[in-house]
Amino acid sequence: MKKQGAAMCAILAAAMLAGCGGGKTGDAEGETARSPADTKPKEPVELKLVPYWLSMSDREFEELLFQPLKAKYPHITMKLDRTDPAQLAASGEFPDLFYVANVRYSTFKDLDIPYDMSAMIKNKDHPIDLNAFSKPNIDWIIELGSKGELYGVPFDLNHYALFYNKDIFDKRGVPYPKDGMTWGELLELSRRLTFIDAGVQYRGFVPPNPNVFSGTKTMPIYDPSTKKALLNRDNHKSILELIKPFYEIPGVVVNNEFPIKGADFLKDRTVAMMANWLTDIPSAMQAGNIQMNYDIAGMPSFEDLPGVTIHPGAKMMGISKTSKHKEDAYLAIQFFTSPEVQKKINRGGRLTALADETIRKDFGADMEVLKGKNIQGALAVKPAKMIPPHEYNAIIDGLFNGTAAGLATGSKDINTLLREAQEAADKAIAEAEAAKKK
């Protein structure tokens, strides 16, 4: 009996081994069997991320991204590298990931850093659904690949809004700004709120850079076929004609002084309204422990383009061609763009790149400085489609924005300002092209 029992146990043991590990399918549900190699802990890897042209702090990276990633994938350790991208590229081995604002993507493109992720996003275990991202944010990234390449995915957004100091409005008995205003209506408000009280000069509104206005109309500023700027044109002239009356309000510019001193919305508290990024200002207020009686309204619009503001301050994450850990870098990006992480960053004041309104509606919910503010009114103004990023974006935008000094002081007429900006841009582009050939 003992021999028969031992034999039966041996048969049962063999059958169990065959059923559980010997074949291609496992249990009755048909799960694929996992080999010992599949269950073996992965080798530890250290990934480095290069952020560029961004305001995200080291603390935010650690708390919002790196620590949660470590909890999900214990074998991955993430670190920041804030070295200049050109310097890193010159070494021949650029770090694993990059994180960049849309207007500076061309820096990485020119250095031949981005890796085509188009095949990776179809990973059956860790896919990235491009349809989950909001438009027009995802569109500009897709357009970077002329043959279907995908050089990154969106991570977060920024959004222009109108901030206003309620105390200044109350002092003058002027109704607060409303969502859906035009620039003409804002000009009238600015006139009513520019005054002197107890020797202090108050200003209704100091215009943002001219490229905020041109970006709202998606105006191209560069022609790659001619390698010339596109500034000295009627459409850019119309932008400066719109801005100039704001500076002509008596008291906005004093003694031809530009930049205007004592006109910092947060620091001086003498400016009634300011147009700026929805994520940046609350972050600055929270970091500086700034207490202020303020609220937010949707950005004013052009009369012929109602309900539209400047393109989103979109940021993307991508993998470098030289990374030795592309699969792990991909896992990091897939995790960072997941609803789990996007909910967290969105509540913390980094606007989600996902289109899911159930996530977007909670923007800034964990930020004390945004409690009770008109966030949804600001977000209701839709961002314009951005122009394709290019390598001379910074040069041309900088020269166009430089025309504000001439507008404010009245030192030059608009035609002269645009002609000189065009000439300076073309010269800088020509010099950069010549340098490439050396």
Short mmCIF file of C-alpha atoms in Angstrom, two decimals:
data_model
loop_
_atom_site.label_atom_id
_atom_site.label_comp_id
_atom_site.label_asym_id
_atom_site.label_seq_id
_atom_site.Cartn_x
_atom_site.Cartn_y
_atom_site.Cartn_z
CA MET A 1 0.00 0.00 0.00
CA LYS A 2 2.84 2.34 0.85
CA LYS A 3 4.45 1.64 -2.55
CA GLN A 4 1.14 2.23 -4.38
CA GLY A 5 0.59 5.48 -2.46
CA ALA A 6 4.08 6.70 -3.31
CA ALA A 7 3.57 5.86 -6.98
CA MET A 8 0.26 7.70 -7.05
CA CYS A 9 1.82 10.79 -5.47
CA ALA A 10 4.55 10.71 -8.11
CA ILE A 11 1.98 10.53 -10.91
CA LEU A 12 -0.04 13.39 -9.40
CA ALA A 13 3.06 15.49 -8.95
CA ALA A 14 4.08 14.95 -12.57
CA ALA A 15 0.59 15.82 -13.75
CA MET A 16 0.58 19.01 -11.71
CA LEU A 17 3.97 20.02 -13.08
CA ALA A 18 2.79 19.40 -16.62
CA GLY A 19 -0.40 21.38 -16.07
CA CYS A 20 1.17 24.31 -14.26
CA GLY A 21 4.45 24.78 -16.02
CA GLY A 22 5.11 22.26 -18.69
CA GLY A 23 2.82 23.55 -21.43
CA LYS A 24 2.28 26.87 -23.23
CA THR A 25 -0.91 27.70 -21.33
CA GLY A 26 -1.40 27.72 -17.61
CA ASP A 27 -4.62 27.47 -15.63
CA ALA A 28 -8.13 27.02 -16.91
CA GLU A 29 -8.30 30.74 -17.82
CA GLY A 30 -5.56 30.22 -20.36
CA GLU A 31 -2.94 32.62 -18.95
CA THR A 32 0.46 32.37 -20.57
CA ALA A 33 2.94 30.56 -18.40
CA ARG A 34 5.74 32.65 -16.96
CA SER A 35 9.25 31.30 -17.10
CA PRO A 36 11.67 31.78 -14.20
CA ALA A 37 13.27 34.59 -16.23
CA ASP A 38 9.95 36.46 -16.31
CA THR A 39 9.64 36.51 -12.54
CA LYS A 40 13.27 37.37 -11.85
CA PRO A 41 13.68 40.93 -10.48
CA LYS A 42 14.82 43.39 -13.13
CA GLU A 43 18.29 44.83 -13.03
CA PRO A 44 18.37 48.29 -11.38
CA VAL A 45 18.70 51.17 -13.82
CA GLU A 46 19.26 54.88 -13.33
CA LEU A 47 17.51 57.18 -15.79
CA LYS A 48 18.35 60.83 -16.21
CA LEU A 49 15.84 63.43 -17.35
CA VAL A 50 16.81 66.78 -18.88
CA PRO A 51 14.20 69.54 -18.35
CA TYR A 52 14.50 72.61 -20.59
CA TRP A 53 12.72 75.96 -20.57
CA LEU A 54 10.45 74.96 -17.70
CA SER A 55 9.60 76.19 -14.21
CA MET A 56 9.06 72.85 -12.49
CA SER A 57 11.09 72.62 -9.27
CA ASP A 58 13.29 69.76 -8.09
CA ARG A 59 10.80 69.12 -5.26
CA GLU A 60 7.92 68.79 -7.74
CA PHE A 61 9.88 66.32 -9.85
CA GLU A 62 10.64 64.20 -6.80
CA GLU A 63 7.19 64.24 -5.22
CA LEU A 64 4.98 64.17 -8.30
CA LEU A 65 7.01 61.94 -10.62
CA PHE A 66 10.15 60.25 -9.38
CA GLN A 67 8.92 58.82 -6.08
CA PRO A 68 5.63 57.46 -7.53
CA LEU A 69 7.60 55.92 -10.41
CA LYS A 70 9.94 54.21 -7.93
CA ALA A 71 6.93 52.80 -6.10
CA LYS A 72 5.55 51.31 -9.32
CA TYR A 73 8.87 50.21 -10.84
CA PRO A 74 11.34 49.62 -7.99
CA HIS A 75 14.18 48.90 -10.39
CA ILE A 76 14.05 52.42 -11.90
CA THR A 77 15.73 55.37 -10.22
CA MET A 78 15.19 58.79 -11.80
CA LYS A 79 17.49 61.79 -11.52
CA LEU A 80 17.49 65.29 -12.99
CA ASP A 81 20.24 66.71 -15.16
CA ARG A 82 19.88 70.46 -15.70
CA THR A 83 23.01 70.77 -17.85
CA ASP A 84 22.56 72.70 -21.10
CA PRO A 85 21.34 70.30 -23.83
CA ALA A 86 24.02 71.38 -26.32
CA GLN A 87 26.74 70.62 -23.79
CA LEU A 88 25.25 67.21 -23.08
CA ALA A 89 24.88 66.39 -26.78
CA ALA A 90 28.50 67.29 -27.39
CA SER A 91 29.53 64.50 -25.05
CA GLY A 92 28.00 61.97 -27.44
CA GLU A 93 25.74 60.38 -24.86
CA PHE A 94 22.69 62.46 -24.09
CA PRO A 95 20.70 61.37 -20.98
CA ASP A 96 17.70 59.09 -21.33
CA LEU A 97 14.76 61.51 -21.39
CA PHE A 98 14.04 65.13 -22.23
CA TYR A 99 11.17 67.35 -21.09
CA VAL A 100 10.72 70.59 -23.02
CA ALA A 101 8.28 73.40 -23.75
CA ASN A 102 6.88 73.39 -27.29
CA VAL A 103 8.62 76.61 -28.32
CA ARG A 104 12.03 75.11 -27.51
CA TYR A 105 11.61 71.63 -29.03
CA SER A 106 13.73 72.65 -32.03
CA THR A 107 16.76 72.84 -29.70
CA PHE A 108 16.59 69.07 -29.27
CA LYS A 109 15.70 68.43 -32.90
CA ASP A 110 18.74 70.38 -34.14
CA LEU A 111 20.95 68.33 -31.82
CA ASP A 112 19.44 65.11 -33.27
CA ILE A 113 18.32 63.92 -29.84
CA PRO A 114 14.67 62.74 -30.14
CA TYR A 115 14.00 59.04 -30.69
CA ASP A 116 11.02 57.85 -32.74
CA MET A 117 8.52 56.34 -30.28
CA SER A 118 5.87 55.44 -32.88
CA ALA A 119 6.41 51.68 -32.50
CA MET A 120 6.79 51.79 -28.72
CA ILE A 121 3.39 53.35 -27.99
CA LYS A 122 1.73 50.23 -29.40
CA ASN A 123 3.20 48.14 -26.58
CA LYS A 124 0.40 45.69 -25.73
CA ASP A 125 1.17 45.75 -22.01
CA HIS A 126 1.87 49.48 -21.69
CA PRO A 127 0.21 51.27 -24.61
CA ILE A 128 -0.13 55.04 -24.95
CA ASP A 129 -3.38 56.14 -26.58
CA LEU A 130 -2.74 59.38 -28.50
CA ASN A 131 -6.49 60.01 -28.68
CA ALA A 132 -6.49 60.48 -24.90
CA PHE A 133 -4.58 63.77 -25.19
CA SER A 134 -6.33 67.10 -25.59
CA LYS A 135 -6.32 69.00 -28.85
CA PRO A 136 -4.66 71.02 -30.27
CA ASN A 137 -1.89 69.91 -27.91
CA ILE A 138 -1.30 66.48 -29.43
CA ASP A 139 -1.58 67.79 -33.00
CA TRP A 140 1.68 69.77 -33.07
CA ILE A 141 3.62 66.76 -31.78
CA ILE A 142 2.17 64.45 -34.44
CA GLU A 143 3.00 67.05 -37.11
CA LEU A 144 6.68 66.91 -36.10
CA GLY A 145 6.93 63.55 -37.85
CA SER A 146 6.55 63.90 -41.61
CA LYS A 147 6.40 60.12 -42.09
CA GLY A 148 4.48 59.08 -39.01
CA GLU A 149 7.34 59.41 -36.56
CA LEU A 150 6.48 60.29 -32.97
CA TYR A 151 9.24 62.11 -31.15
CA GLY A 152 7.50 62.49 -27.81
CA VAL A 153 4.15 62.70 -26.07
CA PRO A 154 2.45 65.53 -24.16
CA PHE A 155 2.99 65.71 -20.42
CA ASP A 156 1.33 68.91 -19.22
CA LEU A 157 -0.07 72.21 -20.45
CA ASN A 158 -0.21 75.86 -19.56
CA HIS A 159 -3.07 78.22 -20.31
CA TYR A 160 -3.27 82.00 -20.49
CA ALA A 161 -5.70 83.76 -18.15
CA LEU A 162 -6.53 87.24 -16.87
CA PHE A 163 -5.63 87.80 -13.21
CA TYR A 164 -7.09 90.82 -11.43
CA ASN A 165 -6.59 92.57 -8.10
CA LYS A 166 -10.04 92.97 -6.55
CA ASP A 167 -8.84 95.64 -4.11
CA ILE A 168 -7.99 98.06 -6.94
CA PHE A 169 -11.38 97.50 -8.57
CA ASP A 170 -13.09 98.06 -5.22
CA LYS A 171 -11.08 101.24 -4.62
CA ARG A 172 -12.46 102.71 -7.86
CA GLY A 173 -15.91 101.13 -7.66
CA VAL A 174 -15.41 99.39 -11.02
CA PRO A 175 -17.13 96.03 -11.74
CA TYR A 176 -14.80 93.04 -11.96
CA PRO A 177 -13.77 91.66 -15.39
CA LYS A 178 -16.09 89.15 -17.00
CA ASP A 179 -15.34 86.03 -19.00
CA GLY A 180 -15.70 86.56 -22.74
CA MET A 181 -14.45 90.14 -22.98
CA THR A 182 -12.83 91.59 -26.09
CA TRP A 183 -9.57 93.50 -26.15
CA GLY A 184 -11.55 96.68 -26.80
CA GLU A 185 -13.52 96.16 -23.60
CA LEU A 186 -10.35 95.50 -21.65
CA LEU A 187 -8.86 98.74 -22.99
CA GLU A 188 -11.80 100.68 -21.57
CA LEU A 189 -11.39 98.94 -18.21
CA SER A 190 -7.70 99.81 -18.20
CA ARG A 191 -8.50 103.49 -18.74
CA ARG A 192 -10.86 103.51 -15.75
CA LEU A 193 -8.31 101.81 -13.52
CA THR A 194 -5.26 103.94 -14.32
CA PHE A 195 -5.06 106.66 -11.67
CA ILE A 196 -2.96 108.22 -8.90
CA ASP A 197 -3.96 107.79 -5.26
CA ALA A 198 -1.93 109.16 -2.32
CA GLY A 199 0.99 109.69 -4.67
CA VAL A 200 0.93 106.10 -5.93
CA GLN A 201 0.51 105.46 -9.66
CA TYR A 202 -1.96 102.66 -10.38
CA ARG A 203 -2.25 101.08 -13.81
CA GLY A 204 -5.19 99.21 -15.23
CA PHE A 205 -3.28 96.82 -17.48
CA VAL A 206 0.21 96.38 -18.86
CA PRO A 207 0.07 94.35 -22.10
CA PRO A 208 1.88 91.01 -22.34
CA ASN A 209 4.47 90.46 -25.06
CA PRO A 210 3.27 91.00 -28.65
CA ASN A 211 3.76 87.31 -29.46
CA VAL A 212 0.91 86.48 -27.06
CA PHE A 213 -1.43 88.33 -29.42
CA SER A 214 0.08 86.92 -32.62
CA GLY A 215 0.09 83.43 -31.10
CA THR A 216 -3.65 83.75 -30.53
CA LYS A 217 -4.07 84.15 -34.27
CA THR A 218 -1.53 81.41 -35.08
CA MET A 219 0.52 83.80 -37.18
CA PRO A 220 3.59 82.22 -38.82
CA ILE A 221 6.80 84.13 -38.14
CA TYR A 222 9.26 82.21 -40.31
CA ASP A 223 9.37 80.95 -43.89
CA PRO A 224 11.65 77.87 -44.06
CA SER A 225 11.70 77.97 -47.88
CA THR A 226 13.27 81.45 -47.98
CA LYS A 227 14.85 81.30 -44.52
CA LYS A 228 13.39 84.73 -43.77
CA ALA A 229 11.29 86.10 -40.95
CA LEU A 230 7.67 87.08 -41.53
CA LEU A 231 7.38 90.11 -39.28
CA ASN A 232 7.12 93.12 -41.58
CA ARG A 233 3.59 92.27 -42.68
CA ASP A 234 0.09 93.66 -42.24
CA ASN A 235 -1.01 90.98 -39.79
CA HIS A 236 1.81 91.77 -37.36
CA LYS A 237 1.20 95.46 -37.89
CA SER A 238 -2.40 94.98 -36.75
CA ILE A 239 -1.12 93.40 -33.52
CA LEU A 240 1.03 96.42 -32.67
CA GLU A 241 -1.84 98.73 -33.55
CA LEU A 242 -3.97 96.86 -31.02
CA ILE A 243 -1.35 97.06 -28.25
CA LYS A 244 -0.28 100.70 -28.68
CA PRO A 245 -3.42 102.33 -27.15
CA PHE A 246 -2.81 100.50 -23.87
CA TYR A 247 0.54 102.26 -23.53
CA GLU A 248 -0.96 105.60 -24.56
CA ILE A 249 -3.27 105.75 -21.55
CA PRO A 250 -1.91 108.63 -19.41
CA GLY A 251 -0.09 107.18 -16.41
CA VAL A 252 0.75 103.77 -17.86
CA VAL A 253 4.16 104.90 -19.13
CA VAL A 254 5.79 107.66 -17.07
CA ASN A 255 8.86 109.62 -18.26
CA ASN A 256 9.27 107.26 -21.23
CA GLU A 257 10.40 104.55 -18.82
CA PHE A 258 10.34 101.01 -20.19
CA PRO A 259 10.33 98.40 -18.77
CA ILE A 260 7.88 100.07 -16.41
CA LYS A 261 9.11 100.14 -12.82
CA GLY A 262 6.74 99.62 -9.92
CA ALA A 263 4.28 97.75 -12.09
CA ASP A 264 4.64 94.20 -10.86
CA PHE A 265 1.20 92.66 -10.35
CA LEU A 266 2.25 90.42 -7.45
CA LYS A 267 4.99 92.48 -5.83
CA ASP A 268 3.83 96.09 -6.16
CA ARG A 269 0.04 95.54 -6.12
CA THR A 270 -0.42 98.62 -8.31
CA VAL A 271 -1.60 96.89 -11.49
CA ALA A 272 -5.29 96.01 -11.65
CA MET A 273 -5.08 93.28 -14.30
CA MET A 274 -2.39 91.01 -15.71
CA ALA A 275 -2.43 88.40 -18.48
CA ASN A 276 -0.22 85.45 -17.70
CA TRP A 277 0.04 81.67 -17.51
CA LEU A 278 -2.56 79.98 -15.33
CA THR A 279 -0.10 77.54 -13.78
CA ASP A 280 2.84 79.91 -13.27
CA ILE A 281 1.23 82.70 -11.24
CA PRO A 282 -0.44 80.50 -8.58
CA SER A 283 2.82 78.52 -8.26
CA ALA A 284 4.73 81.78 -7.69
CA MET A 285 2.15 82.91 -5.14
CA GLN A 286 2.33 79.63 -3.28
CA ALA A 287 6.13 79.51 -3.34
CA GLY A 288 6.38 83.10 -2.10
CA ASN A 289 3.51 82.76 0.39
CA ILE A 290 1.81 85.73 -1.30
CA GLN A 291 -1.61 86.57 0.11
CA MET A 292 -3.71 88.61 -2.29
CA ASN A 293 -7.36 89.49 -2.84
CA TYR A 294 -7.55 88.40 -6.46
CA ASP A 295 -9.52 86.33 -8.93
CA ILE A 296 -9.23 85.05 -12.51
CA ALA A 297 -11.20 85.63 -15.69
CA GLY A 298 -11.00 84.13 -19.14
CA MET A 299 -8.54 85.82 -21.47
CA PRO A 300 -9.98 88.58 -23.68
CA SER A 301 -10.40 87.69 -27.34
CA PHE A 302 -10.21 89.33 -30.74
CA GLU A 303 -13.63 90.37 -32.00
CA ASP A 304 -13.15 88.22 -35.10
CA LEU A 305 -11.88 85.26 -33.04
CA PRO A 306 -14.14 85.05 -29.96
CA GLY A 307 -13.37 82.61 -27.19
CA VAL A 308 -9.81 81.89 -28.34
CA THR A 309 -6.52 82.64 -26.62
CA ILE A 310 -2.85 81.96 -27.30
CA HIS A 311 -1.79 78.38 -28.06
CA PRO A 312 -1.26 76.19 -24.98
CA GLY A 313 2.07 76.34 -23.23
CA ALA A 314 2.43 72.67 -24.08
CA LYS A 315 5.26 70.51 -22.88
CA MET A 316 6.37 67.14 -24.13
CA MET A 317 8.52 64.26 -22.93
CA GLY A 318 10.65 62.15 -25.21
CA ILE A 319 13.44 59.58 -25.29
CA SER A 320 16.94 60.27 -26.52
CA LYS A 321 18.50 58.26 -29.33
CA THR A 322 21.58 57.55 -27.24
CA SER A 323 19.74 56.19 -24.19
CA LYS A 324 20.89 52.68 -23.23
CA HIS A 325 17.60 52.09 -21.42
CA LYS A 326 14.93 53.01 -23.95
CA GLU A 327 12.40 50.44 -22.72
CA ASP A 328 12.63 51.67 -19.15
CA ALA A 329 12.53 55.28 -20.33
CA TYR A 330 9.35 54.43 -22.20
CA LEU A 331 7.83 52.86 -19.06
CA ALA A 332 8.56 56.11 -17.21
CA ILE A 333 6.85 58.25 -19.85
CA GLN A 334 3.88 55.90 -20.06
CA PHE A 335 3.48 56.15 -16.29
CA PHE A 336 3.88 59.94 -16.21
CA THR A 337 1.11 60.35 -18.80
CA SER A 338 -1.25 57.87 -17.14
CA PRO A 339 -4.51 59.09 -15.56
CA GLU A 340 -3.09 58.11 -12.16
CA VAL A 341 -0.23 60.62 -12.38
CA GLN A 342 -2.07 63.20 -14.46
CA LYS A 343 -4.78 63.48 -11.80
CA LYS A 344 -2.14 64.21 -9.20
CA ILE A 345 -0.19 66.82 -11.15
CA ASN A 346 -3.42 68.48 -12.29
CA ARG A 347 -4.71 68.88 -8.74
CA GLY A 348 -1.29 70.22 -7.78
CA GLY A 349 -1.38 73.03 -10.35
CA ARG A 350 0.15 71.46 -13.47
CA LEU A 351 -2.60 71.37 -16.08
CA THR A 352 -3.13 67.85 -17.42
CA ALA A 353 -2.35 67.06 -21.04
CA LEU A 354 -5.23 64.58 -21.10
CA ALA A 355 -8.61 65.49 -22.58
CA ASP A 356 -10.55 63.82 -19.76
CA GLU A 357 -12.77 66.55 -18.33
CA THR A 358 -13.22 64.62 -15.08
CA ILE A 359 -9.50 65.23 -14.51
CA ARG A 360 -9.35 68.79 -15.89
CA LYS A 361 -12.20 70.03 -13.72
CA ASP A 362 -10.10 69.49 -10.60
CA PHE A 363 -7.21 71.67 -11.77
CA GLY A 364 -5.49 73.28 -8.78
CA ALA A 365 -7.80 71.61 -6.24
CA ASP A 366 -4.87 70.96 -3.89
CA MET A 367 -3.54 74.54 -4.13
CA GLU A 368 -4.77 76.83 -1.38
CA VAL A 369 -4.17 79.95 -3.50
CA LEU A 370 -6.66 78.69 -6.11
CA LYS A 371 -9.49 77.83 -3.74
CA GLY A 372 -12.70 79.53 -4.87
CA LYS A 373 -11.17 81.08 -8.00
CA ASN A 374 -12.84 81.19 -11.42
CA ILE A 375 -10.66 78.46 -12.90
CA GLN A 376 -13.29 76.95 -15.16
CA GLY A 377 -14.09 80.37 -16.63
CA ALA A 378 -10.44 80.75 -17.56
CA LEU A 379 -10.22 77.26 -19.03
CA ALA A 380 -13.38 77.81 -21.09
CA VAL A 381 -11.38 80.06 -23.43
CA LYS A 382 -9.94 77.67 -26.01
CA PRO A 383 -6.26 77.72 -26.98
CA ALA A 384 -5.36 78.40 -30.59
CA LYS A 385 -3.45 75.93 -32.74
CA MET A 386 0.24 76.62 -32.44
CA ILE A 387 2.53 77.25 -35.38
CA PRO A 388 5.09 74.48 -36.00
CA PRO A 389 8.16 75.01 -33.79
CA HIS A 390 11.36 75.87 -35.61
CA GLU A 391 14.96 76.63 -34.78
CA TYR A 392 14.61 80.42 -35.13
CA ASN A 393 11.55 80.70 -32.93
CA ALA A 394 13.43 82.33 -30.04
CA ILE A 395 15.27 84.81 -32.27
CA ILE A 396 12.23 86.03 -34.17
CA ASP A 397 9.89 86.09 -31.18
CA GLY A 398 12.48 87.99 -29.19
CA LEU A 399 12.80 90.69 -31.84
CA PHE A 400 9.04 90.96 -32.29
CA ASN A 401 8.58 91.31 -28.54
CA GLY A 402 11.31 93.92 -28.53
CA THR A 403 9.04 96.26 -30.47
CA ALA A 404 7.07 96.83 -27.25
CA ALA A 405 9.71 99.27 -26.03
CA GLY A 406 9.20 101.48 -29.08
CA LEU A 407 5.42 101.25 -28.70
CA ALA A 408 5.56 102.18 -25.02
CA THR A 409 7.92 105.14 -25.36
CA GLY A 410 6.67 106.30 -28.76
CA SER A 411 10.27 106.53 -29.95
CA LYS A 412 9.48 104.92 -33.32
CA ASP A 413 6.42 104.39 -35.45
CA ILE A 414 5.02 100.91 -36.05
CA ASN A 415 6.27 100.62 -39.64
CA THR A 416 9.82 101.40 -38.52
CA LEU A 417 9.66 98.99 -35.60
CA LEU A 418 8.54 96.10 -37.80
CA ARG A 419 11.01 96.87 -40.58
CA GLU A 420 13.92 96.97 -38.13
CA ALA A 421 12.77 93.76 -36.40
CA GLN A 422 12.52 92.03 -39.79
CA GLU A 423 15.98 93.18 -40.84
CA ALA A 424 17.54 92.12 -37.53
CA ALA A 425 15.85 88.71 -37.69
CA ASP A 426 16.94 88.07 -41.27
CA LYS A 427 20.50 89.04 -40.41
CA ALA A 428 20.58 86.72 -37.38
CA ILE A 429 19.13 83.84 -39.41
CA ALA A 430 21.65 84.36 -42.23
CA GLU A 431 24.51 84.34 -39.75
CA ALA A 432 23.23 81.15 -38.13
CA GLU A 433 22.87 79.46 -41.54
CA ALA A 434 26.39 80.52 -42.53
CA ALA A 435 27.76 79.12 -39.28
CA LYS A 436 26.24 75.74 -40.11
CA LYS A 437 28.32 75.53 -43.27
CA LYS A 438 31.64 76.12 -41.58
#
